[in-house]
Amino acid sequence: MNEENELLLRENKDRFVLLPIKYPKVWEMYKRAEASFWTSEEIDLTEDMRHWETMTEGERYFISHVLAFFAASDGIVNENLAINFMSEVQIPEARCFYGFQIMMENIHSETYAQLIDTYTKDPAEKDRLFHAIDTIPCIQRKAEWALRWINNGSFAERLIAFAAVEGIFFSGSFCSIFWLKKRGLCRD
């Protein structure tokens, strides 16, 4: 598809005017996202820390790497949203959604970083996990793949690439978190 024909990207003199809502389905998606708002301060890690201590070394290693992936990857997703999608998309309703998504990605990133900071006592290991896109090869490869799509490809290709990041990379990692919850561990 030619990007000039893409409704989301077409020049819109009303891109700074929110009302009246012209795209109610997009607005509804934004409002649903808004209703799911939470902050990292709402999470009580007291019981999770007790659960963490009962895990095997292998389980802690696995979960630490999942958290490192999340912490690093949310920053990449945010960069793509801020650099590309927020500046390219011309529909105010979609821009509201992307703005909210950026804020939520910040909260997620903060939460994953807090989990790493809370669970990991060794400063060198903590630093390695915080810098996972440079220090953990499997996370580095995923980051390189995602970063390649920030500046390359059409809007549609980049949209699909970041849907893959969210839908494949993140979903696979979320399965491990649900595995913990299923076992009654780290419920928050």
mmCIF file of C-alpha atoms in Angstrom:
data_model
loop_
_atom_site.group_PDB
_atom_site.id
_atom_site.type_symbol
_atom_site.label_atom_id
_atom_site.label_comp_id
_atom_site.label_asym_id
_atom_site.label_seq_id
_atom_site.Cartn_x
_atom_site.Cartn_y
_atom_site.Cartn_z
ATOM 1 C CA MET A 1 0.000 0.000 0.000
ATOM 2 C CA ASN A 2 1.200 3.460 -0.848
ATOM 3 C CA GLU A 3 1.722 5.410 2.396
ATOM 4 C CA GLU A 4 0.103 8.512 0.890
ATOM 5 C CA ASN A 5 -3.139 6.529 0.768
ATOM 6 C CA GLU A 6 -2.827 5.318 4.366
ATOM 7 C CA LEU A 7 -5.561 7.060 6.352
ATOM 8 C CA LEU A 8 -3.509 7.153 9.563
ATOM 9 C CA LEU A 9 -0.632 8.938 7.826
ATOM 10 C CA ARG A 10 -2.508 11.295 5.539
ATOM 11 C CA GLU A 11 -1.871 14.979 6.294
ATOM 12 C CA ASN A 12 -4.615 16.131 8.661
ATOM 13 C CA LYS A 13 -5.033 19.817 9.466
ATOM 14 C CA ASP A 14 -7.200 18.757 12.431
ATOM 15 C CA ARG A 15 -4.535 16.531 14.005
ATOM 16 C CA PHE A 16 -4.427 18.839 17.055
ATOM 17 C CA VAL A 17 -8.232 18.950 17.426
ATOM 18 C CA LEU A 18 -9.675 16.107 19.470
ATOM 19 C CA LEU A 19 -13.411 16.801 19.347
ATOM 20 C CA PRO A 20 -15.624 15.829 17.731
ATOM 21 C CA ILE A 21 -14.399 12.233 17.694
ATOM 22 C CA LYS A 22 -14.183 11.089 14.084
ATOM 23 C CA TYR A 23 -12.934 7.546 14.703
ATOM 24 C CA PRO A 24 -15.055 6.125 17.551
ATOM 25 C CA LYS A 25 -13.546 2.620 17.416
ATOM 26 C CA VAL A 26 -10.026 4.014 17.845
ATOM 27 C CA TRP A 27 -11.262 6.288 20.646
ATOM 28 C CA GLU A 28 -12.963 3.321 22.331
ATOM 29 C CA MET A 29 -9.683 1.372 22.252
ATOM 30 C CA TYR A 30 -7.913 4.331 23.843
ATOM 31 C CA LYS A 31 -10.570 4.617 26.570
ATOM 32 C CA ARG A 32 -10.322 0.874 27.302
ATOM 33 C CA ALA A 33 -6.551 1.202 27.647
ATOM 34 C CA GLU A 34 -7.026 4.247 29.871
ATOM 35 C CA ALA A 35 -9.386 2.274 32.133
ATOM 36 C CA SER A 36 -6.673 -0.334 32.723
ATOM 37 C CA PHE A 37 -4.286 2.247 34.194
ATOM 38 C CA TRP A 38 -2.094 1.201 37.116
ATOM 39 C CA THR A 39 1.220 2.332 38.621
ATOM 40 C CA SER A 40 4.249 0.443 39.872
ATOM 41 C CA GLU A 41 3.581 1.705 43.403
ATOM 42 C CA GLU A 42 0.407 -0.399 43.506
ATOM 43 C CA ILE A 43 2.446 -3.611 43.469
ATOM 44 C CA ASP A 44 3.385 -5.060 46.849
ATOM 45 C CA LEU A 45 6.533 -7.144 46.431
ATOM 46 C CA THR A 46 6.658 -8.379 50.034
ATOM 47 C CA GLU A 47 5.084 -11.765 49.354
ATOM 48 C CA ASP A 48 6.759 -12.035 45.952
ATOM 49 C CA MET A 49 10.145 -11.707 47.652
ATOM 50 C CA ARG A 50 9.286 -14.648 49.916
ATOM 51 C CA HIS A 51 8.283 -16.646 46.828
ATOM 52 C CA TRP A 52 11.516 -15.627 45.096
ATOM 53 C CA GLU A 53 13.523 -17.089 47.981
ATOM 54 C CA THR A 54 11.760 -20.468 47.608
ATOM 55 C CA MET A 55 12.583 -20.804 43.903
ATOM 56 C CA THR A 56 15.455 -22.914 42.688
ATOM 57 C CA GLU A 57 18.552 -21.215 41.331
ATOM 58 C CA GLY A 58 17.496 -22.259 37.817
ATOM 59 C CA GLU A 59 14.032 -20.735 38.239
ATOM 60 C CA ARG A 60 15.498 -17.463 39.515
ATOM 61 C CA TYR A 61 17.967 -17.390 36.604
ATOM 62 C CA PHE A 62 15.136 -17.959 34.132
ATOM 63 C CA ILE A 63 12.822 -15.311 35.614
ATOM 64 C CA SER A 64 15.689 -12.802 35.954
ATOM 65 C CA HIS A 65 16.368 -13.120 32.238
ATOM 66 C CA VAL A 66 12.679 -12.720 31.399
ATOM 67 C CA LEU A 67 12.575 -9.540 33.494
ATOM 68 C CA ALA A 68 15.770 -8.306 31.827
ATOM 69 C CA PHE A 69 14.185 -8.859 28.414
ATOM 70 C CA PHE A 70 11.057 -6.956 29.466
ATOM 71 C CA ALA A 71 13.018 -4.053 30.960
ATOM 72 C CA ALA A 72 15.172 -3.657 27.849
ATOM 73 C CA SER A 73 12.457 -4.241 25.288
ATOM 74 C CA ASP A 74 9.946 -1.766 26.681
ATOM 75 C CA GLY A 75 12.519 0.954 26.065
ATOM 76 C CA ILE A 76 12.824 -0.106 22.433
ATOM 77 C CA VAL A 77 9.043 -0.194 21.986
ATOM 78 C CA ASN A 78 8.836 3.286 23.530
ATOM 79 C CA GLU A 79 11.494 4.656 21.229
ATOM 80 C CA ASN A 80 9.595 3.377 18.209
ATOM 81 C CA LEU A 81 6.339 4.871 19.479
ATOM 82 C CA ALA A 82 7.909 8.238 20.284
ATOM 83 C CA ILE A 83 10.151 8.601 17.234
ATOM 84 C CA ASN A 84 7.903 7.086 14.599
ATOM 85 C CA PHE A 85 4.288 6.415 15.319
ATOM 86 C CA MET A 86 3.523 9.552 17.359
ATOM 87 C CA SER A 87 5.023 11.816 14.711
ATOM 88 C CA GLU A 88 3.685 9.961 11.673
ATOM 89 C CA VAL A 89 0.104 9.229 12.675
ATOM 90 C CA GLN A 90 -2.225 12.146 11.968
ATOM 91 C CA ILE A 91 -5.475 10.974 13.592
ATOM 92 C CA PRO A 92 -5.896 12.570 17.062
ATOM 93 C CA GLU A 93 -7.656 9.523 18.519
ATOM 94 C CA ALA A 94 -4.729 7.282 17.540
ATOM 95 C CA ARG A 95 -2.230 9.835 18.840
ATOM 96 C CA CYS A 96 -4.020 9.760 22.216
ATOM 97 C CA PHE A 97 -3.716 5.983 22.232
ATOM 98 C CA TYR A 98 -0.002 6.058 21.388
ATOM 99 C CA GLY A 99 0.616 8.711 24.042
ATOM 100 C CA PHE A 100 -1.075 6.540 26.640
ATOM 101 C CA GLN A 101 0.808 3.475 25.416
ATOM 102 C CA ILE A 102 4.105 5.334 25.855
ATOM 103 C CA MET A 103 3.156 6.153 29.452
ATOM 104 C CA MET A 104 2.151 2.548 30.170
ATOM 105 C CA GLU A 105 5.377 1.227 28.619
ATOM 106 C CA ASN A 106 7.257 3.579 30.969
ATOM 107 C CA ILE A 107 5.364 2.142 33.935
ATOM 108 C CA HIS A 108 6.024 -1.418 32.766
ATOM 109 C CA SER A 109 9.722 -0.663 32.313
ATOM 110 C CA GLU A 110 9.886 0.905 35.777
ATOM 111 C CA THR A 111 8.151 -2.135 37.274
ATOM 112 C CA TYR A 112 10.466 -4.661 35.610
ATOM 113 C CA ALA A 113 13.480 -2.624 36.718
ATOM 114 C CA GLN A 114 12.123 -2.520 40.287
ATOM 115 C CA LEU A 115 11.662 -6.297 40.232
ATOM 116 C CA ILE A 116 15.256 -6.791 39.092
ATOM 117 C CA ASP A 117 16.446 -4.302 41.709
ATOM 118 C CA THR A 118 14.450 -6.051 44.453
ATOM 119 C CA TYR A 119 15.228 -9.663 43.568
ATOM 120 C CA THR A 120 18.872 -9.350 42.523
ATOM 121 C CA LYS A 121 21.265 -8.652 45.372
ATOM 122 C CA ASP A 122 24.616 -8.882 43.565
ATOM 123 C CA PRO A 123 25.428 -5.437 42.063
ATOM 124 C CA ALA A 124 27.369 -6.900 39.115
ATOM 125 C CA GLU A 125 24.518 -9.262 38.217
ATOM 126 C CA LYS A 126 22.010 -6.444 38.594
ATOM 127 C CA ASP A 127 24.056 -4.301 36.205
ATOM 128 C CA ARG A 128 24.277 -7.194 33.718
ATOM 129 C CA LEU A 129 20.493 -7.623 33.791
ATOM 130 C CA PHE A 130 19.837 -3.879 33.446
ATOM 131 C CA HIS A 131 22.105 -3.811 30.375
ATOM 132 C CA ALA A 132 20.737 -7.034 28.875
ATOM 133 C CA ILE A 133 20.659 -5.730 25.306
ATOM 134 C CA ASP A 134 24.454 -5.555 25.518
ATOM 135 C CA THR A 135 25.214 -8.426 27.916
ATOM 136 C CA ILE A 136 22.792 -11.303 27.227
ATOM 137 C CA PRO A 137 23.124 -12.679 23.681
ATOM 138 C CA CYS A 138 19.527 -13.905 23.181
ATOM 139 C CA ILE A 139 18.143 -10.545 24.356
ATOM 140 C CA GLN A 140 20.737 -8.725 22.274
ATOM 141 C CA ARG A 141 19.556 -10.565 19.126
ATOM 142 C CA LYS A 142 15.916 -9.726 19.814
ATOM 143 C CA ALA A 143 16.836 -6.084 20.467
ATOM 144 C CA GLU A 144 18.862 -5.873 17.262
ATOM 145 C CA TRP A 145 15.940 -7.280 15.290
ATOM 146 C CA ALA A 146 13.493 -4.770 16.806
ATOM 147 C CA LEU A 147 15.885 -1.819 16.462
ATOM 148 C CA ARG A 148 16.362 -2.619 12.784
ATOM 149 C CA TRP A 149 12.644 -1.935 12.284
ATOM 150 C CA ILE A 150 12.623 1.474 13.963
ATOM 151 C CA ASN A 151 14.132 3.136 10.902
ATOM 152 C CA ASN A 152 13.576 0.618 8.104
ATOM 153 C CA GLY A 153 10.491 -0.249 6.121
ATOM 154 C CA SER A 154 7.185 1.338 5.372
ATOM 155 C CA PHE A 155 4.741 2.285 8.117
ATOM 156 C CA ALA A 156 2.822 -0.958 7.517
ATOM 157 C CA GLU A 157 5.996 -3.068 7.720
ATOM 158 C CA ARG A 158 7.118 -1.340 10.922
ATOM 159 C CA LEU A 159 3.648 -1.739 12.413
ATOM 160 C CA ILE A 160 3.750 -5.475 11.691
ATOM 161 C CA ALA A 161 7.313 -5.756 13.019
ATOM 162 C CA PHE A 162 6.349 -4.172 16.332
ATOM 163 C CA ALA A 163 3.158 -6.231 16.496
ATOM 164 C CA ALA A 164 5.508 -9.229 16.224
ATOM 165 C CA VAL A 165 7.683 -7.849 19.028
ATOM 166 C CA GLU A 166 4.622 -7.463 21.260
ATOM 167 C CA GLY A 167 2.776 -10.556 20.052
ATOM 168 C CA ILE A 168 5.629 -13.042 19.782
ATOM 169 C CA PHE A 169 8.615 -11.879 21.828
ATOM 170 C CA PHE A 170 6.568 -10.531 24.733
ATOM 171 C CA SER A 171 3.864 -13.222 24.695
ATOM 172 C CA GLY A 172 6.431 -15.988 24.943
ATOM 173 C CA SER A 173 7.993 -14.298 27.942
ATOM 174 C CA PHE A 174 4.623 -13.591 29.567
ATOM 175 C CA CYS A 175 3.955 -17.340 29.502
ATOM 176 C CA SER A 176 6.717 -17.765 32.076
ATOM 177 C CA ILE A 177 5.091 -15.183 34.346
ATOM 178 C CA PHE A 178 1.748 -16.991 34.056
ATOM 179 C CA TRP A 179 3.578 -20.244 34.827
ATOM 180 C CA LEU A 180 4.681 -18.700 38.128
ATOM 181 C CA LYS A 181 1.169 -17.477 38.890
ATOM 182 C CA LYS A 182 -0.240 -20.935 38.114
ATOM 183 C CA ARG A 183 2.137 -22.312 40.727
ATOM 184 C CA GLY A 184 0.888 -19.702 43.222
ATOM 185 C CA LEU A 185 4.121 -17.680 43.087
ATOM 186 C CA CYS A 186 4.635 -13.948 42.520
ATOM 187 C CA ARG A 187 0.949 -13.186 42.091
ATOM 188 C CA ASP A 188 1.271 -9.409 41.884
#
